[in-house]
């Protein structure tokens, strides 16, 4: 602090050197704000200049703030990648062979299988089916089911139920006569839900995923 | 407009994640162990109550956070017998599962508020300012219900006019069963809030550490209420502005804002205990190489470079029949780097310096520090053609390596120095790991 004052004094008294308040004012240039000197690759100089001339606006995309995910020691986070889009073009015309395709002009929308089969990625879990108790409902051993835990279980829905701690896939039947877990295979008996049984609906099946 | 914050956290997060995929566990005590199945890091309510009913004097040891009266953070072997007797389910830490469940939970919480700070793996602050025309207790109950149904995770919600009070409300919401995990301090009158603050020990206030708690208690400040009405000026002089802010926050003045973007890390640490004691230099060098590669990858993921590389090494401090040795060495770089090859060269050099033959080593680690954002680097006239730093070719190599590992799974491409996966004798013990239900297709839940 002391040194600074001294300098200021001497410079004010001495001849020559920088005069206070001289020169162009900061921010009075064509950009209307203070500027900074930077290094730019030679090949890019023209592009940067042109961009600045246009107003130098940052596009909206650059301003998006992404939520920071938690960081923690010794952990690696794997997430099902719901951002992927396997787009399959949906055309409104048939493409005629041997003729220049007009389809490109008619590309109307695309299909994303992820969003089609999994509406709520946060609360949807995949489970694997063992056994054939639901085969008449089109659910076979080895099938993957997308199960949404946030969905409200209702009469007629196929659910994953925990009955006395065992997880099972069955159709939920809530009737005035009682609640049942119904298999869809004649070889199996319906499971009655009694007062004493410990039933928790774990989630509601929303999709069956199977490769053929 | 008065700010209103909520703190939402999951109860016994790791144990709750295990229970979410295994309904049978609802009727059993559940505990989760730390790396190498060492200490207890999570316990469900039933296990905690058991521990209370059959108190053990744990003495010293365990994690830094361990108290001699609680089983949390205690070495597992001290509690094992008692837990086994009551058919406790014991798990190794399943970080993949907890990480995925955490991400889902934070994404869901984000939908309840305009601003969110992800504070830890299982805690988020939400900004509820300007929502006071609604019944915030009802809103908090809805948050709780939505997470419980959607993920099977029990959470507690605390609401207050500052982050410190929100945290305190959360603490109280969990402590008293009558609140059912939800407490809104902004809905209560000042005398009622004060009566609640009297029940909270000063050491349980957010930001008051073990040492500060002792100092405050010695000054006669024993509860959160005492701290609220303490002399601010005197506390500021005695401690710091941080303590002053804390007192203001307890007096309904929000001083701390939400940090929506996590600040870049000051240092990156990658360390682990070995699965078994190791005497062989080559094996320890493999472990160090592996930790280094991991740390350098984290550095690049952040878009940063580091200037200092430290390596530390130690034997088991709990083995009384063997000599205890620990040491560390740091190398600085002229130019900061994010290149695994260079960082590894320095780490190995550091390891050689501190290596003492004949000892059974227990833990090693690598720490990268003086971290700054990777920008255009000023080139040096004396080093016109750098091998690692700001060299586009080496940058491209690292990028490709990271991309392959991200797409094909961790460790698909690794440095030879890390050793082959099946020979990694130093890898941590995780004998009791549950399936990675949400991140591996061949480990998903099976239903009948």
XYZ file of C-alpha atoms in Angstrom:
660
model
C 0.000 0.000 0.000
C 2.717 2.367 1.028
C 4.747 1.588 -2.053
C 1.779 2.210 -4.293
C 1.208 5.661 -2.836
C 4.825 6.565 -3.330
C 4.747 5.503 -6.958
C 1.626 7.468 -7.601
C 3.141 10.574 -6.115
C 6.363 10.387 -8.040
C 4.604 9.694 -11.298
C 2.344 12.687 -10.755
C 5.325 14.970 -10.137
C 7.763 13.519 -12.659
C 7.829 14.466 -16.319
C 6.773 12.100 -19.038
C 5.293 8.644 -18.458
C 1.665 7.737 -18.233
C -0.765 10.525 -17.504
C -3.770 9.598 -15.434
C -7.003 9.632 -17.377
C -5.296 9.855 -20.750
C -6.073 7.639 -23.734
C -9.239 6.052 -25.003
C -11.684 5.128 -22.248
C -12.191 1.481 -21.502
C -15.404 0.277 -23.073
C -15.658 3.132 -25.604
C -14.703 0.892 -28.535
C -17.068 -0.650 -31.044
C -18.085 -3.466 -28.708
C -19.289 -1.061 -26.028
C -17.494 -2.970 -23.261
C -13.913 -3.497 -22.057
C -11.906 -5.823 -24.323
C -9.062 -8.276 -23.829
C -6.143 -9.422 -25.971
C -6.206 -13.149 -26.846
C -4.261 -15.533 -29.059
C -6.222 -17.068 -31.927
C -4.969 -19.667 -34.415
C -4.094 -17.898 -37.672
C -6.494 -20.004 -39.698
C -9.393 -19.028 -37.445
C -8.791 -15.248 -37.324
C -11.244 -14.461 -40.108
C -13.949 -16.646 -38.594
C -13.594 -15.117 -35.152
C -13.705 -11.633 -36.677
C -16.783 -12.414 -38.704
C -18.447 -13.914 -35.640
C -17.706 -10.796 -33.602
C -19.087 -8.619 -36.384
C -22.325 -10.563 -36.243
C -22.687 -9.607 -32.626
C -20.748 -12.492 -31.116
C -23.784 -14.029 -29.499
C -23.418 -17.290 -27.710
C -26.040 -19.670 -29.015
C -28.767 -20.740 -26.643
C -27.332 -24.256 -26.422
C -24.134 -23.034 -24.813
C -26.111 -21.502 -21.999
C -27.806 -24.681 -20.880
C -26.780 -25.605 -17.365
C -26.630 -29.269 -16.780
C -27.303 -30.609 -13.346
C -24.126 -31.680 -11.649
C -24.326 -35.312 -10.704
C -23.004 -36.322 -7.331
C -19.320 -37.040 -7.046
C -18.134 -39.565 -4.595
C -15.018 -41.438 -3.800
C -14.194 -44.811 -5.279
C -17.400 -44.976 -7.211
C -18.176 -45.209 -10.832
C -21.678 -44.384 -11.858
C -23.289 -46.346 -14.601
C -26.607 -45.091 -15.805
C -28.918 -46.591 -18.314
C -28.402 -44.219 -21.185
C -31.800 -42.736 -21.800
C -30.372 -40.035 -24.002
C -29.756 -42.408 -26.857
C -32.001 -42.093 -29.848
C -32.246 -44.974 -32.212
C -34.135 -43.145 -34.863
C -36.057 -44.991 -37.451
C -37.420 -42.761 -40.187
C -41.159 -42.735 -40.605
C -42.110 -42.005 -44.192
C -45.454 -41.026 -45.520
C -44.698 -42.372 -48.987
C -43.542 -45.686 -50.279
C -40.185 -45.444 -51.958
C -40.377 -46.533 -55.573
C -37.303 -48.405 -56.738
C -35.422 -46.897 -59.636
C -36.920 -43.497 -59.169
C -35.246 -40.575 -57.340
C -36.590 -40.779 -53.830
C -38.841 -37.929 -52.817
C -38.864 -39.341 -49.302
C -36.253 -37.012 -47.937
C -38.678 -34.158 -48.314
C -41.328 -36.107 -46.521
C -39.411 -37.156 -43.444
C -42.017 -36.258 -40.894
C -40.896 -37.614 -37.592
C -38.716 -40.287 -36.055
C -39.392 -43.061 -33.581
C -37.392 -43.336 -30.411
C -37.877 -46.785 -28.927
C -36.599 -45.728 -25.533
C -39.249 -43.079 -25.077
C -41.873 -45.394 -26.534
C -41.263 -48.287 -24.176
C -40.047 -46.363 -21.147
C -42.183 -43.339 -20.403
C -40.692 -42.563 -16.991
C -36.992 -43.473 -17.017
C -36.392 -42.377 -13.392
C -38.792 -44.883 -11.901
C -38.586 -47.670 -14.483
C -36.557 -50.798 -13.773
C -35.889 -53.870 -15.874
C -36.597 -57.347 -14.511
C -36.216 -60.797 -16.012
C -38.979 -63.402 -16.141
C -38.420 -66.949 -14.965
C -41.172 -69.525 -15.494
C -44.189 -69.572 -17.793
C -47.052 -68.609 -15.474
C -47.928 -65.620 -17.679
C -47.505 -67.191 -21.099
C -51.086 -66.591 -22.218
C -50.479 -62.885 -21.644
C -47.512 -63.094 -24.000
C -44.879 -63.102 -21.273
C -42.389 -65.964 -21.677
C -39.426 -67.226 -19.661
C -36.368 -65.073 -20.278
C -38.379 -61.998 -21.295
C -37.306 -58.619 -19.977
C -40.046 -56.504 -18.450
C -39.937 -52.745 -18.013
C -41.544 -52.079 -14.648
C -42.639 -48.619 -13.561
C -42.726 -48.324 -9.805
C -44.494 -44.952 -9.835
C -47.544 -46.324 -11.655
C -50.604 -46.928 -9.468
C -51.594 -50.602 -9.436
C -55.177 -51.077 -10.569
C -57.470 -53.989 -11.242
C -56.475 -55.690 -14.487
C -52.870 -54.426 -14.599
C -49.962 -56.839 -14.789
C -47.876 -56.199 -11.710
C -44.740 -57.311 -9.932
C -45.937 -58.263 -6.478
C -43.968 -59.191 -3.435
C -45.944 -61.806 -1.597
C -44.298 -62.854 1.656
C -41.025 -61.503 0.281
C -41.132 -63.447 -3.042
C -41.343 -61.393 -6.232
C -43.826 -62.620 -8.793
C -45.373 -61.325 -12.012
C -49.155 -61.746 -12.149
C -52.279 -59.930 -13.230
C -53.858 -58.005 -10.358
C -57.536 -58.672 -9.808
C -59.329 -56.478 -7.280
C -62.973 -57.507 -7.009
C -65.610 -57.063 -4.327
C -65.118 -60.737 -3.501
C -61.431 -60.265 -2.803
C -58.005 -59.548 -4.249
C -56.211 -62.127 -6.363
C -52.940 -62.461 -8.207
C -53.978 -64.186 -11.422
C -51.579 -66.292 -13.503
C -52.257 -66.484 -17.253
C -51.562 -70.167 -17.673
C -54.106 -72.919 -16.914
C -51.459 -74.996 -15.177
C -51.166 -72.493 -12.332
C -53.640 -71.583 -9.601
C -54.643 -68.023 -8.730
C -53.022 -66.725 -5.561
C -55.513 -65.337 -3.075
C -54.380 -62.283 -1.147
C -55.482 -62.824 2.442
C -55.513 -60.386 5.306
C -52.628 -62.276 6.815
C -50.477 -62.323 3.693
C -47.845 -59.701 3.371
C -48.484 -58.206 -0.080
C -46.574 -55.284 -1.548
C -47.032 -54.219 -5.156
C -43.456 -53.590 -6.259
C -44.336 -52.038 -9.611
C -46.546 -52.139 -12.683
C -45.344 -53.826 -15.878
C -45.405 -51.321 -18.752
C -43.560 -53.150 -21.551
C -42.348 -56.597 -22.546
C -38.981 -56.581 -24.325
C -37.970 -59.617 -26.348
C -35.755 -60.226 -29.323
C -36.931 -62.914 -31.729
C -39.207 -12.401 -0.613
C -38.052 -14.651 2.184
C -35.987 -17.542 0.915
C -37.194 -21.019 1.798
C -35.002 -24.082 1.445
C -35.685 -27.762 1.783
C -33.164 -30.490 2.486
C -34.226 -33.922 1.284
C -32.145 -36.959 2.152
C -32.634 -40.684 2.082
C -32.708 -42.638 5.345
C -29.807 -45.111 5.578
C -29.327 -44.711 1.837
C -27.101 -47.725 1.069
C -29.177 -50.079 3.214
C -32.395 -48.695 1.704
C -31.090 -49.333 -1.825
C -30.517 -52.998 -0.926
C -33.988 -53.226 0.576
C -35.613 -51.633 -2.478
C -34.681 -54.684 -4.570
C -35.120 -57.330 -1.944
C -38.506 -57.135 -0.200
C -37.533 -59.956 2.178
C -35.098 -57.603 3.890
C -37.967 -55.501 5.267
C -38.170 -57.920 8.206
C -34.433 -58.162 8.867
C -31.627 -55.994 10.181
C -29.452 -54.846 7.255
C -25.942 -53.385 7.299
C -23.611 -52.285 4.491
C -19.823 -52.416 4.793
C -17.175 -50.050 3.449
C -14.391 -50.950 0.999
C -12.683 -54.234 1.762
C -15.662 -55.059 3.960
C -14.002 -53.089 6.737
C -16.410 -50.856 8.615
C -20.146 -50.415 8.873
C -21.213 -47.466 6.729
C -24.980 -47.940 6.687
C -27.564 -49.740 8.807
C -31.330 -49.876 8.566
C -33.595 -48.928 11.427
C -33.879 -52.473 12.719
C -30.102 -52.909 12.897
C -29.700 -49.548 14.627
C -32.314 -50.460 17.209
C -30.626 -53.809 17.816
C -27.349 -52.043 18.436
C -29.075 -49.758 20.900
C -30.644 -52.657 22.752
C -27.359 -54.518 23.056
C -24.804 -51.775 23.561
C -21.155 -52.610 23.089
C -18.345 -50.327 24.169
C -16.472 -50.003 20.891
C -13.537 -48.088 22.324
C -11.285 -46.365 19.832
C -10.675 -47.322 16.215
C -12.914 -47.384 13.214
C -13.480 -44.395 11.006
C -12.811 -40.859 12.110
C -16.558 -40.289 12.476
C -17.013 -43.272 14.793
C -18.284 -42.709 18.329
C -17.588 -45.299 21.049
C -21.340 -45.517 21.724
C -22.595 -46.247 18.206
C -22.031 -49.109 15.807
C -21.884 -46.757 12.802
C -18.395 -46.604 11.222
C -17.098 -49.322 13.567
C -14.987 -52.173 12.227
C -17.310 -55.006 11.267
C -15.556 -57.652 13.357
C -16.515 -55.827 16.545
C -20.237 -56.087 15.794
C -20.256 -59.286 13.756
C -21.206 -61.659 16.538
C -24.137 -59.627 17.772
C -25.458 -59.017 14.244
C -25.133 -62.674 13.241
C -27.191 -63.678 16.240
C -30.143 -61.700 14.874
C -29.877 -62.945 11.301
C -28.582 -59.656 9.920
C -28.183 -59.284 6.148
C -24.658 -57.981 5.496
C -23.630 -56.404 2.178
C -20.447 -55.078 0.594
C -20.807 -51.600 -0.907
C -22.444 -51.947 -4.321
C -21.419 -48.558 -5.695
C -22.878 -49.130 -9.123
C -26.319 -49.709 -7.660
C -26.127 -46.832 -5.169
C -24.782 -44.479 -7.833
C -27.625 -45.245 -10.214
C -30.282 -44.985 -7.512
C -28.744 -41.696 -6.376
C -28.891 -40.250 -9.895
C -32.543 -41.292 -10.221
C -33.377 -39.790 -6.839
C -31.714 -36.437 -7.591
C -33.361 -36.217 -11.009
C -36.769 -36.813 -9.429
C -36.132 -34.214 -6.703
C -35.125 -31.687 -9.357
C -38.666 -31.794 -10.677
C -40.023 -30.391 -7.415
C -38.191 -27.091 -7.471
C -36.750 -24.434 -9.749
C -33.281 -24.782 -8.260
C -31.440 -27.733 -6.768
C -28.068 -28.333 -5.167
C -26.937 -31.938 -5.168
C -25.145 -31.896 -1.850
C -24.082 -35.514 -1.504
C -24.907 -38.958 -2.839
C -28.202 -38.962 -0.947
C -28.914 -35.301 -0.114
C -30.301 -32.431 -2.182
C -31.152 -28.866 -1.249
C -34.210 -27.507 -3.053
C -35.178 -23.851 -3.379
C -38.836 -23.483 -2.365
C -38.817 -19.668 -2.179
C -42.029 -18.049 -3.343
C -44.058 -21.191 -2.808
C -45.324 -20.261 0.646
C -48.895 -19.770 -0.528
C -48.972 -23.544 -0.676
C -48.889 -25.779 2.346
C -45.239 -26.758 2.282
C -45.752 -29.604 4.733
C -48.189 -31.164 2.270
C -45.728 -30.509 -0.557
C -42.945 -32.201 1.417
C -45.208 -35.175 2.083
C -45.818 -35.425 -1.642
C -42.056 -35.427 -2.318
C -41.630 -38.161 0.269
C -44.488 -40.229 -1.129
C -43.336 -39.853 -4.755
C -39.824 -41.056 -3.968
C -41.047 -43.882 -1.835
C -43.402 -45.192 -4.461
C -41.144 -44.547 -7.449
C -37.852 -45.852 -6.076
C -38.756 -47.618 -2.850
C -36.524 -45.197 -0.948
C -37.621 -43.642 2.358
C -36.649 -39.963 2.562
C -36.914 -37.184 5.145
C -37.667 -33.551 4.265
C -36.669 -30.551 6.381
C -37.785 -27.038 5.445
C -36.435 -23.765 6.816
C -35.661 -20.142 5.952
C -31.932 -20.931 5.570
C -29.932 -23.952 4.495
C -28.686 -24.470 8.058
C -32.244 -24.479 9.416
C -33.437 -26.764 6.605
C -30.702 -29.215 7.563
C -31.667 -28.909 11.219
C -35.346 -29.461 10.400
C -34.354 -32.599 8.502
C -32.430 -33.840 11.541
C -35.477 -33.259 13.771
C -37.868 -34.812 11.238
C -35.903 -38.056 11.456
C -35.446 -37.951 15.205
C -39.115 -37.705 16.166
C -41.433 -40.378 14.810
C -44.417 -38.033 15.194
C -43.206 -35.840 12.330
C -43.218 -38.853 9.988
C -40.091 -37.615 8.258
C -41.379 -34.140 7.373
C -40.848 -30.877 9.273
C -41.410 -27.307 8.049
C -39.881 -24.773 10.432
C -41.337 -21.842 8.461
C -44.818 -22.958 9.514
C -43.986 -22.748 13.221
C -43.868 -19.728 15.516
C -40.537 -18.494 16.855
C -41.029 -19.860 20.430
C -41.878 -23.296 19.049
C -38.806 -23.292 16.810
C -36.698 -22.238 19.802
C -38.071 -25.098 21.866
C -37.013 -27.469 19.099
C -33.560 -25.910 18.794
C -33.051 -26.550 22.484
C -33.245 -30.293 21.791
C -30.377 -30.211 19.297
C -26.824 -30.500 20.588
C -24.512 -27.868 19.158
C -22.378 -30.590 17.595
C -25.362 -31.691 15.488
C -25.664 -28.279 13.816
C -24.559 -28.368 10.175
C -21.003 -27.102 9.875
C -20.017 -27.526 13.535
C -17.295 -30.157 13.663
C -16.106 -32.280 16.566
C -13.457 -29.768 17.622
C -15.672 -26.668 17.317
C -18.425 -28.431 19.253
C -16.048 -29.010 22.144
C -14.846 -25.388 22.102
C -18.421 -24.073 22.031
C -19.504 -26.397 24.828
C -16.604 -25.154 26.926
C -17.943 -21.628 26.411
C -21.361 -22.711 27.702
C -22.940 -22.981 24.257
C -24.415 -26.463 24.405
C -27.457 -26.461 22.135
C -28.458 -24.993 18.794
C -30.626 -22.554 20.757
C -27.611 -21.315 22.770
C -25.769 -20.756 19.516
C -28.702 -18.878 17.983
C -28.701 -16.303 20.798
C -24.926 -16.184 21.345
C -22.966 -12.990 20.931
C -22.205 -12.878 17.218
C -19.407 -10.349 17.414
C -17.576 -12.293 20.072
C -17.943 -15.552 18.125
C -16.675 -13.918 14.977
C -13.598 -12.656 16.795
C -12.989 -15.977 18.487
C -13.639 -18.165 15.429
C -14.297 -16.727 12.002
C -16.816 -15.249 9.655
C -17.976 -18.804 8.953
C -19.219 -19.102 12.528
C -20.878 -15.686 12.293
C -22.749 -16.798 9.187
C -23.868 -19.927 10.971
C -25.407 -17.878 13.796
C -27.139 -15.576 11.299
C -28.481 -18.609 9.464
C -29.949 -19.923 12.726
C -31.602 -16.491 13.096
C -33.561 -16.958 9.859
C -31.098 -14.997 7.728
C -30.067 -17.009 4.689
C -26.364 -16.373 4.061
C -25.613 -19.496 2.037
C -26.985 -19.790 -1.484
C -27.542 -22.946 -3.453
C -24.484 -24.064 -5.350
C -26.135 -25.328 -8.477
C -22.927 -26.079 -10.303
C -20.418 -28.122 -8.359
C -17.116 -26.238 -8.115
C -14.148 -27.871 -9.831
C -12.252 -30.077 -7.428
C -9.153 -28.787 -5.708
C -7.565 -32.194 -5.735
C -8.326 -35.651 -6.976
C -7.545 -38.528 -4.673
C -7.600 -42.151 -5.684
C -6.656 -44.530 -2.917
C -7.725 -47.876 -1.559
C -6.733 -50.486 0.934
C -5.460 -53.700 -0.606
C -7.489 -56.888 -0.419
C -4.540 -58.442 1.460
C -1.183 -57.170 2.741
C 1.390 -56.910 -0.077
C 5.187 -57.146 0.143
C 6.000 -57.245 -3.557
C 7.037 -53.962 -5.205
C 5.687 -54.912 -8.620
C 2.237 -55.579 -7.202
C 2.123 -52.287 -5.303
C 3.368 -50.532 -8.449
C 0.471 -52.128 -10.369
C -2.008 -50.859 -7.812
C -0.507 -47.367 -7.901
C -0.586 -47.409 -11.704
C -4.236 -48.380 -11.632
C -5.165 -45.626 -9.152
C -3.165 -43.145 -11.200
C -4.935 -44.070 -14.412
C -8.273 -43.650 -12.665
C -7.322 -40.256 -11.210
C -6.017 -38.986 -14.550
C -9.232 -40.100 -16.215
C -11.278 -38.156 -13.648
C -9.065 -35.146 -14.292
C -9.779 -35.295 -18.019
C -13.498 -35.829 -17.434
C -13.482 -32.488 -15.609
C -11.521 -30.806 -18.354
C -8.704 -29.964 -15.963
C -4.953 -30.328 -15.687
C -2.822 -30.836 -12.586
C 0.605 -29.661 -11.586
C 1.469 -31.826 -8.582
C 1.463 -35.591 -8.182
C 1.725 -37.227 -4.760
C 1.956 -40.876 -3.887
C 1.474 -42.266 -0.408
C 1.954 -45.675 1.065
C 1.369 -47.224 4.464
C 1.315 -50.466 6.402
C -1.597 -51.503 8.585
C -1.794 -49.145 11.581
C -3.930 -51.632 13.540
C -1.366 -54.465 13.480
C 0.476 -54.083 16.755
C 2.992 -56.889 16.090
C 4.455 -55.292 12.944
C 6.269 -51.972 12.547
C 4.138 -49.123 11.245
C 5.475 -47.175 8.308
C 3.902 -44.485 6.218
C 5.370 -41.998 3.827
C 4.520 -39.861 0.873
C 6.334 -37.984 -1.839
C 5.236 -35.229 -4.202
C 6.606 -34.243 -7.584
C 5.766 -30.968 -9.283
C 5.609 -30.468 -13.032
C 6.868 -27.506 -15.041
C 3.813 -27.686 -17.273
C 0.468 -28.890 -15.965
C -0.814 -32.046 -17.602
C -3.748 -34.421 -17.923
C -1.799 -37.169 -19.653
C -1.902 -40.595 -17.985
C 1.554 -41.496 -19.270
C 3.309 -38.511 -17.726
C 1.365 -38.648 -14.467
C 2.198 -42.337 -14.220
C 5.933 -41.759 -14.794
C 5.970 -39.259 -11.944
C 3.872 -41.473 -9.672
C 6.214 -44.419 -10.191
C 9.232 -42.264 -9.473
C 7.577 -41.078 -6.253
C 6.701 -44.646 -5.254
C 10.332 -45.768 -5.711
C 11.454 -42.985 -3.393
C 9.212 -43.987 -0.508
C 9.396 -47.784 -0.963
C 10.892 -49.691 1.961
C 11.460 -53.383 1.244
C 10.392 -56.092 3.656
C 7.188 -54.491 4.860
C 3.652 -55.695 4.319
C 1.782 -52.775 2.822
C -1.879 -52.159 3.476
C -2.839 -49.095 1.496
C -1.554 -46.848 -1.264
C -2.925 -43.808 -3.006
C -2.340 -41.129 -5.575
C -3.292 -37.481 -5.213
C -3.328 -34.957 -8.059
C -3.342 -31.337 -6.938
C -3.009 -27.722 -8.048
C -5.765 -28.355 -10.503
C -6.720 -25.757 -13.065
C -8.915 -25.694 -16.144
C -7.218 -26.954 -19.264
C -6.956 -24.017 -21.603
C -4.744 -23.008 -24.454
C -1.237 -23.294 -23.075
C 1.470 -20.736 -23.603
C 4.162 -22.549 -25.563
C 7.720 -22.390 -24.411
C 10.599 -21.328 -26.586
C 12.846 -23.868 -24.843
C 10.401 -26.729 -25.343
C 8.868 -26.129 -28.743
C 7.698 -29.688 -29.166
C 6.306 -30.924 -25.836
C 5.734 -34.643 -25.564
C 2.738 -34.640 -23.240
C 1.412 -31.179 -22.448
C -0.680 -29.428 -25.061
C 0.454 -31.947 -27.651
C -2.532 -32.626 -29.908
C -1.356 -36.162 -30.646
C -1.139 -37.249 -27.014
C -4.436 -35.480 -26.264
C -6.080 -37.451 -29.046
C -4.692 -40.705 -27.656
C -6.158 -39.978 -24.217
C -9.509 -39.025 -25.717
C -9.721 -42.265 -27.667
C -8.765 -44.279 -24.578
C -11.444 -42.586 -22.465
C -14.038 -43.054 -25.174
C -13.330 -46.766 -25.527
C -13.495 -47.251 -21.771
C -16.738 -45.368 -21.570
C -18.385 -47.300 -24.351
C -17.025 -50.784 -23.710
C -16.809 -50.629 -19.926
C -14.122 -49.591 -17.521
C -10.756 -51.241 -18.006
C -11.341 -52.293 -21.635
C -8.155 -50.469 -22.568
C -5.575 -50.013 -19.868
C -1.901 -49.427 -19.469
C 0.293 -52.513 -19.209
C 1.660 -51.040 -15.968
C -1.678 -51.738 -14.281
C -1.151 -55.494 -14.614
C -3.661 -58.004 -15.914
C -7.033 -58.010 -14.227
C -6.887 -61.611 -12.993
C -3.518 -61.056 -11.358
C -4.571 -58.062 -9.316
C -4.013 -59.540 -5.871
C -4.378 -56.077 -4.411
C -7.937 -55.610 -5.515
C -10.433 -54.846 -2.841
C -12.472 -57.457 -1.134
C -16.181 -57.272 -1.824
C -17.357 -60.723 -0.990
C -20.913 -59.785 -0.058
C -21.909 -57.653 -3.014
C -25.515 -57.751 -4.188
C -26.327 -57.859 -7.929
C -26.021 -54.609 -9.879
C -29.761 -54.651 -10.519
C -30.032 -51.423 -12.488
C -26.870 -51.243 -14.538
C -26.071 -54.784 -15.775
C -28.515 -56.611 -17.971
C -27.370 -60.022 -16.732
C -27.843 -59.021 -13.091
C -31.384 -57.619 -13.175
C -33.990 -58.764 -10.704
C -35.679 -62.081 -11.471
C -39.422 -62.564 -11.025
C -41.424 -65.788 -11.148
